[in-house]
Short mmCIF file of C-alpha atoms and ligand atoms in Angstrom, two decimals:
data_model
loop_
_atom_site.label_atom_id
_atom_site.label_comp_id
_atom_site.label_asym_id
_atom_site.label_seq_id
_atom_site.Cartn_x
_atom_site.Cartn_y
_atom_site.Cartn_z
CA MET E 933 66.19 37.03 54.91
CA THR E 934 65.49 33.39 54.24
CA GLU E 935 68.41 31.06 54.50
CA SER E 936 69.59 29.84 51.10
CA LYS E 937 69.98 26.13 50.86
CA ILE E 938 72.04 24.53 48.12
CA ILE E 939 70.35 21.22 47.51
CA TYR E 940 72.14 19.95 44.45
CA SER E 941 75.86 19.19 44.39
CA LEU E 942 77.77 18.62 41.20
CA ARG E 943 78.37 14.99 40.35
CA LYS E 944 82.03 15.49 39.63
CA GLU E 945 82.37 16.72 43.30
CA ASN E 946 85.11 19.24 42.72
CA LEU E 947 84.64 22.12 40.27
CA ASN E 948 88.22 21.57 39.11
CA ASN E 949 87.11 18.27 37.66
CA TYR E 950 85.19 20.21 35.04
CA SER E 951 87.78 21.16 32.46
CA LYS E 952 87.08 23.89 29.91
CA THR E 953 84.63 22.68 27.25
CA TYR E 954 86.48 20.47 24.82
CA VAL E 955 85.33 18.39 21.88
CA PRO E 956 87.42 15.90 19.90
CA SER E 957 88.25 16.64 16.29
CA ARG E 958 85.92 14.78 13.91
CA LEU E 959 85.40 14.48 10.20
CA LEU E 960 81.63 14.09 9.84
CA LEU E 961 80.91 11.91 6.82
CA GLY E 962 77.55 10.68 8.04
CA PRO E 963 73.96 11.77 7.37
CA GLY E 964 74.47 15.08 9.22
CA PRO E 965 75.49 17.22 10.89
CA SER E 966 78.39 17.90 8.57
CA ASN E 967 81.48 19.91 9.56
CA ALA E 968 80.99 23.67 9.57
CA HIS E 969 83.19 25.81 7.32
CA PRO E 970 85.98 27.59 9.31
CA GLU E 971 84.69 30.99 8.12
CA VAL E 972 81.22 30.07 9.41
CA LEU E 973 82.72 29.23 12.82
CA LYS E 974 84.46 32.61 12.88
CA ALA E 975 81.17 34.39 12.18
CA LEU E 976 79.45 32.31 14.87
CA SER E 977 81.94 33.45 17.50
CA LEU E 978 81.23 37.18 17.04
CA ASN E 979 79.48 38.96 19.87
CA PRO E 980 75.67 38.98 19.78
CA ILE E 981 74.01 42.30 18.98
CA GLY E 982 70.36 43.24 19.55
CA HIS E 983 67.89 41.45 17.30
CA LEU E 984 66.30 44.83 16.45
CA ASP E 985 69.59 46.69 15.98
CA ASP E 986 69.76 48.30 12.52
CA ALA E 987 72.97 46.41 11.81
CA TYR E 988 71.20 43.16 12.58
CA LEU E 989 68.17 44.07 10.47
CA GLU E 990 70.49 44.60 7.54
CA LEU E 991 72.08 41.22 8.17
CA MET E 992 68.60 39.66 8.11
CA SER E 993 67.91 41.22 4.73
CA ASP E 994 71.18 39.77 3.41
CA VAL E 995 70.20 36.33 4.69
CA GLN E 996 66.80 36.55 2.97
CA GLU E 997 68.34 37.64 -0.32
CA LEU E 998 71.07 34.98 -0.18
CA LEU E 999 68.41 32.38 0.58
CA ARG E 1000 66.44 33.38 -2.52
CA TYR E 1001 69.58 32.71 -4.52
CA ALA E 1002 70.13 29.32 -2.85
CA TRP E 1003 66.48 28.35 -3.41
CA GLN E 1004 66.46 29.90 -6.90
CA CYS E 1005 63.20 31.72 -6.28
CA ASN E 1006 61.74 35.21 -6.08
CA ASN E 1007 59.64 34.49 -3.01
CA ARG E 1008 59.16 37.44 -0.67
CA VAL E 1009 58.98 34.98 2.22
CA SER E 1010 62.34 33.20 2.33
CA LEU E 1011 63.66 33.05 5.86
CA PRO E 1012 65.56 30.86 8.30
CA MET E 1013 63.29 29.60 11.08
CA SER E 1014 64.70 29.08 14.57
CA GLY E 1015 65.30 25.41 15.19
CA THR E 1016 66.69 22.49 13.20
CA GLY E 1017 65.20 21.24 9.91
CA SER E 1018 62.25 19.68 11.70
CA ALA E 1019 61.11 23.16 12.83
CA ALA E 1020 60.47 24.41 9.29
CA MET E 1021 59.11 20.96 8.45
CA GLU E 1022 56.54 21.34 11.21
CA ALA E 1023 55.83 24.95 10.17
CA SER E 1024 55.06 23.71 6.65
CA ILE E 1025 52.42 21.41 8.07
CA ALA E 1026 51.09 23.57 10.93
CA ASN E 1027 50.47 26.65 8.79
CA PHE E 1028 49.04 25.05 5.68
CA ILE E 1029 46.81 22.29 6.97
CA GLU E 1030 43.42 22.87 8.52
CA GLU E 1031 41.56 20.08 10.27
CA GLU E 1032 40.21 17.40 7.93
CA GLU E 1033 42.04 18.75 4.88
CA THR E 1034 43.71 16.09 2.79
CA ILE E 1035 47.48 15.89 2.52
CA LEU E 1036 48.98 13.32 0.17
CA ILE E 1037 52.42 12.18 1.31
CA ALA E 1038 54.68 10.18 -0.99
CA LYS E 1039 56.77 8.15 1.44
CA LYS E 1040 59.93 6.28 0.52
CA GLY E 1041 61.99 6.49 3.70
CA TYR E 1042 62.27 7.60 7.29
CA PHE E 1043 61.61 11.30 6.73
CA GLY E 1044 58.38 10.63 4.86
CA ASP E 1045 57.24 8.93 8.06
CA ARG E 1046 58.03 12.05 10.05
CA LEU E 1047 55.83 14.12 7.73
CA VAL E 1048 53.02 11.60 8.20
CA ASP E 1049 53.37 11.80 11.99
CA MET E 1050 53.34 15.60 12.01
CA ALA E 1051 50.38 15.91 9.63
CA SER E 1052 48.30 13.53 11.72
CA ARG E 1053 49.03 15.57 14.87
CA TYR E 1054 47.52 18.60 13.09
CA LYS E 1055 44.45 16.46 12.36
CA ALA E 1056 44.87 16.33 8.61
CA ASN E 1057 43.27 13.61 6.56
CA VAL E 1058 46.58 11.92 5.74
CA VAL E 1059 46.80 9.79 2.60
CA VAL E 1060 50.07 7.94 2.17
CA ILE E 1061 51.57 6.30 -0.91
CA GLU E 1062 54.64 4.19 -0.38
CA LYS E 1063 57.76 2.89 -2.11
CA GLU E 1064 60.45 0.49 -0.99
CA TRP E 1065 63.30 2.21 0.89
CA GLY E 1066 65.80 2.76 -1.92
CA GLU E 1067 63.39 3.58 -4.74
CA ALA E 1068 61.86 6.76 -6.19
CA PHE E 1069 58.35 7.60 -7.45
CA SER E 1070 57.64 8.06 -11.15
CA LEU E 1071 55.82 11.15 -12.41
CA ASP E 1072 52.94 8.96 -13.64
CA GLU E 1073 52.42 7.38 -10.24
CA ILE E 1074 52.33 10.80 -8.61
CA LYS E 1075 49.93 12.19 -11.24
CA PHE E 1076 47.58 9.25 -10.80
CA GLU E 1077 47.47 9.60 -7.00
CA ILE E 1078 46.99 13.38 -7.02
CA GLU E 1079 44.09 13.10 -9.47
CA LYS E 1080 42.55 10.28 -7.46
CA ASN E 1081 42.92 11.76 -3.95
CA LYS E 1082 42.50 15.49 -4.73
CA PRO E 1083 44.68 16.63 -1.81
CA SER E 1084 45.11 20.27 -0.81
CA ILE E 1085 48.84 19.57 -0.30
CA PHE E 1086 51.15 17.08 -1.93
CA ALA E 1087 54.38 16.48 0.04
CA ILE E 1088 57.54 14.65 -0.96
CA VAL E 1089 61.17 14.43 0.18
CA HIS E 1090 63.65 15.54 -2.49
CA ALA E 1091 66.78 13.99 -0.98
CA GLU E 1092 65.88 11.01 1.24
CA THR E 1093 68.79 10.88 3.68
CA SER E 1094 67.67 7.54 5.11
CA THR E 1095 67.97 5.71 1.78
CA GLY E 1096 70.29 7.79 -0.42
CA VAL E 1097 67.62 8.38 -3.09
CA LEU E 1098 67.27 11.60 -5.08
CA GLN E 1099 63.62 12.00 -6.11
CA PRO E 1100 63.19 13.72 -9.50
CA LEU E 1101 60.82 16.68 -9.02
CA ASP E 1102 60.48 18.14 -12.49
CA GLY E 1103 56.88 18.05 -13.72
CA ILE E 1104 55.19 17.51 -10.33
CA GLY E 1105 54.56 21.25 -9.88
CA GLU E 1106 52.45 21.46 -13.05
CA ILE E 1107 50.32 18.52 -11.93
CA CYS E 1108 49.77 20.17 -8.54
CA ARG E 1109 48.70 23.46 -10.16
CA LYS E 1110 46.24 21.71 -12.47
CA ASN E 1111 44.74 19.97 -9.45
CA ASN E 1112 44.61 23.05 -7.22
CA CYS E 1113 47.02 21.62 -4.69
CA LEU E 1114 50.15 23.03 -3.01
CA PHE E 1115 53.48 21.35 -3.76
CA LEU E 1116 55.57 20.90 -0.58
CA VAL E 1117 59.20 19.75 -0.82
CA ASP E 1118 61.60 18.57 1.91
CA ALA E 1119 64.94 19.90 0.66
CA VAL E 1120 66.84 19.29 3.89
CA THR E 1121 69.69 17.36 2.23
CA SER E 1122 69.58 19.09 -1.15
CA LEU E 1123 69.62 22.87 -0.57
CA GLY E 1124 73.05 24.29 -1.37
CA ALA E 1125 74.36 20.96 -2.66
CA VAL E 1126 72.07 19.34 -5.23
CA LYS E 1127 70.30 21.01 -8.16
CA LEU E 1128 67.10 22.56 -6.85
CA LEU E 1129 65.04 25.16 -8.75
CA VAL E 1130 62.13 26.27 -6.59
CA ASP E 1131 60.48 28.69 -9.05
CA ASP E 1132 61.24 26.74 -12.20
CA TRP E 1133 59.90 23.49 -10.72
CA LYS E 1134 56.80 25.31 -9.40
CA ILE E 1135 57.45 24.36 -5.79
CA ASP E 1136 55.06 26.26 -3.51
CA LEU E 1137 56.61 25.44 -0.14
CA ALA E 1138 60.05 24.14 0.80
CA TYR E 1139 62.20 23.78 3.88
CA SER E 1140 65.78 22.80 4.69
CA CYS E 1141 68.36 22.91 7.49
CA SER E 1142 71.65 24.64 8.25
CA GLN E 1143 73.86 21.63 9.07
CA LYS E 1144 73.93 19.67 5.82
CA GLY E 1145 74.50 21.50 2.51
CA LEU E 1146 75.02 24.94 4.06
CA SER E 1147 78.17 24.09 6.07
CA CYS E 1148 76.77 25.54 9.31
CA PRO E 1149 76.09 24.02 12.74
CA PRO E 1150 72.53 22.77 13.33
CA GLY E 1151 70.09 25.37 14.63
CA LEU E 1152 68.31 27.09 11.73
CA SER E 1153 65.88 25.83 9.12
CA PRO E 1154 65.49 27.81 5.88
CA PHE E 1155 61.91 28.05 4.66
CA THR E 1156 60.33 29.53 1.55
CA MET E 1157 56.79 29.96 0.22
CA ASN E 1158 55.34 31.59 -2.89
CA ASN E 1159 52.16 33.62 -3.46
CA ARG E 1160 49.98 30.52 -3.85
CA ALA E 1161 51.03 29.36 -0.39
CA GLU E 1162 50.64 32.86 1.09
CA GLU E 1163 47.13 33.02 -0.32
CA LYS E 1164 46.20 29.77 1.36
CA LEU E 1165 47.68 30.97 4.64
CA ASN E 1166 45.69 34.24 4.46
CA LYS E 1167 42.46 32.34 3.87
CA ARG E 1168 42.79 30.14 6.97
CA LYS E 1169 39.58 29.91 8.97
CA SER E 1170 41.30 28.81 12.19
CA LYS E 1171 44.34 30.21 13.97
CA VAL E 1172 47.62 28.42 13.26
CA PRO E 1173 47.67 25.89 16.12
CA ASN E 1174 51.35 26.53 16.95
CA TRP E 1175 52.46 29.92 18.28
CA TYR E 1176 56.23 29.59 17.79
CA LEU E 1177 55.97 28.48 14.16
CA ASP E 1178 53.07 30.75 13.13
CA LEU E 1179 54.23 32.24 9.84
CA SER E 1180 51.81 35.16 9.97
CA LEU E 1181 53.52 36.27 13.22
CA LEU E 1182 57.05 35.41 12.03
CA ASN E 1183 56.40 37.41 8.89
CA LYS E 1184 55.91 40.55 10.94
CA TYR E 1185 59.52 40.20 12.15
CA TRP E 1186 61.05 39.03 8.86
CA GLY E 1187 58.76 41.23 6.72
CA SER E 1188 58.93 45.03 6.46
CA ASP E 1189 57.46 45.62 9.96
CA ARG E 1190 60.38 44.01 11.85
CA VAL E 1191 58.19 43.51 14.94
CA TYR E 1192 59.51 41.37 17.79
CA HIS E 1193 58.16 37.81 17.86
CA HIS E 1194 60.85 35.77 19.60
CA THR E 1195 64.51 36.61 20.17
CA ALA E 1196 66.35 35.58 17.05
CA PRO E 1197 69.25 33.14 17.53
CA VAL E 1198 71.49 36.01 16.50
CA ASN E 1199 74.77 34.11 16.23
CA MET E 1200 73.26 31.31 14.18
CA ASN E 1201 72.05 33.96 11.76
CA TYR E 1202 75.63 35.29 11.49
CA ALA E 1203 76.65 31.72 10.71
CA ILE E 1204 74.04 31.12 8.03
CA ARG E 1205 74.78 34.46 6.39
CA GLU E 1206 78.40 33.37 6.08
CA GLY E 1207 77.48 29.85 4.87
CA LEU E 1208 75.18 31.33 2.22
CA ARG E 1209 77.73 33.94 1.22
CA LEU E 1210 80.28 31.20 0.60
CA ILE E 1211 77.72 29.39 -1.57
CA ALA E 1212 77.05 32.51 -3.64
CA ASN E 1213 80.81 33.03 -3.97
CA GLU E 1214 81.41 29.55 -5.32
CA GLY E 1215 78.27 29.66 -7.48
CA LEU E 1216 75.42 27.14 -7.32
CA GLU E 1217 76.29 25.39 -10.58
CA ASN E 1218 79.86 24.82 -9.41
CA ILE E 1219 78.57 23.51 -6.11
CA TRP E 1220 76.15 21.07 -7.74
CA GLU E 1221 78.98 19.88 -9.99
CA ARG E 1222 81.41 19.45 -7.05
CA HIS E 1223 78.92 17.35 -5.08
CA LEU E 1224 78.18 15.20 -8.12
CA ARG E 1225 81.86 14.68 -8.97
CA ASN E 1226 82.86 13.70 -5.43
CA SER E 1227 79.96 11.33 -4.93
CA GLU E 1228 80.65 9.63 -8.28
CA LYS E 1229 84.25 9.18 -7.25
CA LEU E 1230 83.14 7.68 -3.95
CA CYS E 1231 80.64 5.33 -5.62
CA ASN E 1232 83.17 4.13 -8.20
CA GLY E 1233 85.81 3.64 -5.53
CA LEU E 1234 83.48 1.58 -3.34
CA ILE E 1235 82.45 -0.58 -6.30
CA GLU E 1236 86.12 -1.13 -7.19
CA LEU E 1237 86.68 -2.40 -3.66
CA GLY E 1238 84.02 -5.03 -4.29
CA LEU E 1239 81.22 -3.33 -2.36
CA GLU E 1240 77.64 -2.98 -3.52
CA LEU E 1241 75.59 0.21 -3.47
CA HIS E 1242 72.00 0.26 -2.22
CA VAL E 1243 70.50 2.60 -4.84
CA SER E 1244 70.49 2.16 -8.62
CA GLU E 1245 72.69 4.62 -10.49
CA GLU E 1246 69.81 6.68 -11.87
CA PHE E 1247 68.53 7.77 -8.44
CA ARG E 1248 71.77 8.15 -6.44
CA LEU E 1249 71.91 11.18 -4.18
CA PRO E 1250 75.14 13.22 -4.44
CA THR E 1251 75.04 14.27 -0.77
CA LEU E 1252 74.52 10.79 0.69
CA THR E 1253 75.65 7.39 -0.51
CA THR E 1254 74.24 4.16 0.88
CA VAL E 1255 76.49 1.12 0.67
CA LYS E 1256 75.62 -2.45 1.62
CA ILE E 1257 77.48 -3.92 4.58
CA PRO E 1258 79.24 -7.02 3.21
CA PRO E 1259 78.14 -10.38 4.63
CA GLY E 1260 80.15 -11.40 7.67
CA VAL E 1261 80.93 -7.81 8.72
CA ASP E 1262 79.53 -6.21 11.86
CA GLY E 1263 78.61 -2.73 10.59
CA ASP E 1264 78.67 -1.07 13.99
CA LEU E 1265 82.11 -2.43 14.91
CA PHE E 1266 83.57 -1.00 11.69
CA ARG E 1267 81.86 2.37 12.20
CA ASN E 1268 83.17 2.58 15.75
CA HIS E 1269 86.65 1.69 14.53
CA LEU E 1270 86.61 4.57 12.02
CA LEU E 1271 85.40 6.95 14.71
CA ASN E 1272 87.70 5.88 17.53
CA GLU E 1273 90.88 5.30 15.54
CA TYR E 1274 90.54 7.89 12.77
CA GLY E 1275 88.00 10.43 14.03
CA ILE E 1276 85.72 9.79 11.04
CA GLU E 1277 81.98 9.42 11.46
CA ILE E 1278 79.81 7.52 8.99
CA GLY E 1279 76.16 6.62 9.59
CA ASN E 1280 74.28 3.39 10.16
CA GLY E 1281 71.04 2.40 8.45
CA LEU E 1282 67.70 3.55 9.84
CA GLY E 1283 64.65 1.36 10.41
CA SER E 1284 64.57 -1.72 8.23
CA LEU E 1285 67.98 -0.84 6.76
CA SER E 1286 69.65 -0.92 10.18
CA GLY E 1287 72.60 -3.34 10.11
CA LYS E 1288 72.29 -3.66 6.31
CA ILE E 1289 73.82 -0.42 5.00
CA TRP E 1290 76.21 2.35 5.96
CA ARG E 1291 75.37 5.94 5.06
CA ILE E 1292 78.21 8.14 3.83
CA GLY E 1293 77.59 11.86 3.59
CA LEU E 1294 79.54 14.33 1.45
CA MET E 1295 77.80 17.58 2.23
CA GLY E 1296 78.81 21.22 1.79
CA TYR E 1297 82.30 21.92 3.15
CA ASN E 1298 82.94 18.18 3.47
CA SER E 1299 82.34 17.30 -0.18
CA THR E 1300 86.02 17.25 -1.21
CA ASP E 1301 88.28 15.04 -3.27
CA LYS E 1302 90.59 14.65 -0.28
CA ASN E 1303 87.85 13.38 2.02
CA VAL E 1304 86.80 10.81 -0.59
CA ASP E 1305 90.39 9.57 -0.95
CA ARG E 1306 90.82 9.35 2.79
CA LEU E 1307 87.66 7.34 3.30
CA LEU E 1308 88.28 5.00 0.35
CA ASN E 1309 91.79 4.29 1.68
CA LEU E 1310 90.36 3.33 5.04
CA PHE E 1311 87.72 1.09 3.46
CA ASP E 1312 90.58 -0.56 1.56
CA THR E 1313 92.92 -1.15 4.50
CA GLU E 1314 90.58 -1.49 7.49
CA LEU E 1315 87.45 -3.30 6.33
CA LYS E 1316 89.35 -6.59 5.84
CA LYS E 1317 90.01 -6.68 9.57
CA PHE E 1318 86.28 -6.87 10.27
CA SER E 1319 85.35 -9.69 7.93
CA ILE E 1320 84.83 -13.15 9.33
CA PHE E 1321 85.93 -14.45 5.93
CA ARG E 1322 89.43 -13.02 6.26
CA SER E 1323 91.03 -14.60 3.23
CA ALA E 1324 88.28 -13.75 0.69
CA ALA E 1325 87.99 -10.22 -0.72
CA PHE E 1326 85.13 -9.61 1.71
C1 PLP B 1366 67.99 15.74 8.55
C2 PLP B 1366 66.66 15.66 7.88
C3 PLP B 1366 65.49 16.19 8.45
C4 PLP B 1366 65.41 16.69 9.86
O1 PLP B 1366 66.18 17.77 10.12
P1 PLP B 1366 66.70 18.05 11.60
O2 PLP B 1366 67.68 19.14 11.36
O3 PLP B 1366 67.32 16.78 12.10
O4 PLP B 1366 65.56 18.47 12.44
C5 PLP B 1366 64.32 16.17 7.69
N1 PLP B 1366 64.29 15.65 6.45
C6 PLP B 1366 65.38 15.11 5.89
C7 PLP B 1366 65.29 14.53 4.52
C8 PLP B 1366 66.60 15.08 6.59
O5 PLP B 1366 67.68 14.53 6.02
#
C-alpha cells in the first residue's frame, strides 16, 4: 500500500475554528439576488430524490406547466435550465445562431453588452444598435433597423437591470414575423413581476432567472420557445456548439422521453416549483399590480426627499429603480452604511453609471409596502450624515 501524504493543511489550522455555516441576515434590495420566500426555502431543504424517479418526473411536469402560466404561453418547450440567468441566455444564442448568421441586438445597458459578447463567441454576424443608458427604443427605430439589416434574430432586454428601464415590447413581434426573423427577449428581471405576455406579444424565445421575480435562490434559468424557434432549431446544419446547453438534448429529458442528459439540480427544481406555485396562487395580475404600486411609492418617496430619478416616468421599471446619488455624497459609503448597520443591500451603478446612481430592487417576495417604508425612512434619517453639505437638504 502506498503511504498517503496529506499535503494541504487548512488555513484556519484547527478544525474547531470552522464554525457551522452561518450567514448574516440581509434584506436584499439591490439588483438581485432578492430574498427567497420562506416557503421556497422549506422546499429547498427537502431531501433530494432521483432525477428519474416518477415522483420527480411529476414535479418536472408541474414546473413546466407553472412556467407556461408565468410566461403566458402555450409553448411545449418551457423549462428551467440548470445555471443562473446567463445559462439560458447563452442557450438562446448557442442554439439559434449558426456561423455568419445576422443577429440584431438593441443595446441600452450592461446586459445588452453581454448578449453582444455571447453572440460574437458563436461567430454570429453581430449588428448592434445603441441607446443611452437610461433610455428605451421606439417601435419605429426597431422597425427601421430590422428592415434594413434583415437579421435572423432580433434580441432585446425587456427589463434592463443596469439602468432601470422597462422596454415596451408590444408590436415588435409582428415586425419580426413580417421580416422572417426570430424575436428573442431577455426577461430576467420581468418574469413573475412585470407584465409579460409571451404568446400575445409574439415572442419566439425568452429566458429568465430564479433569483429575481420568482423569489428563489439563484441557480435555475427558465427558458421558453415556440414552434417558429423549434423549426429553426430542427433545420440547423451544424451541431449546437455547446453540449450542456444543447436544447435538442435537453428536450429529450424535459420532453416525453425523459432521457438522462445531466443530473438535474433536484432541490433547485423543488424551489422553483414552490416559487411558481406561490405566483399562481397570488395571480399574475395581482403580482404585476403589487410591483407597480410599491415601486411608485418608492419613486414618489425618493422625490419627496429631494432626490432625482435616473429614468423618465414613462419607462420606469417596477422591479428596479435607479436614483441619482446627490452631489457631495459618496455612494459607496452610504451603501456600506445601510449594509453594515441595517443589513440592507442596495446596488451601485454599473459601467458609466458607477458612482452616479444607486439601484434599488423590489423583486418578488421583497416587493412589499413595509420594505419601501423601511428604506425611505433610512434615506430620510441616514443620507444627511453622508453629505458634505450638511446644512442644505442634500
Ligand atoms: C441578472 C440579469 C442577467 C444575468 O443573470 P444571472 O442570473 O446573473 O446569470 C441577465 N440579464 C438581465 C437583464 C439581468 O438583470
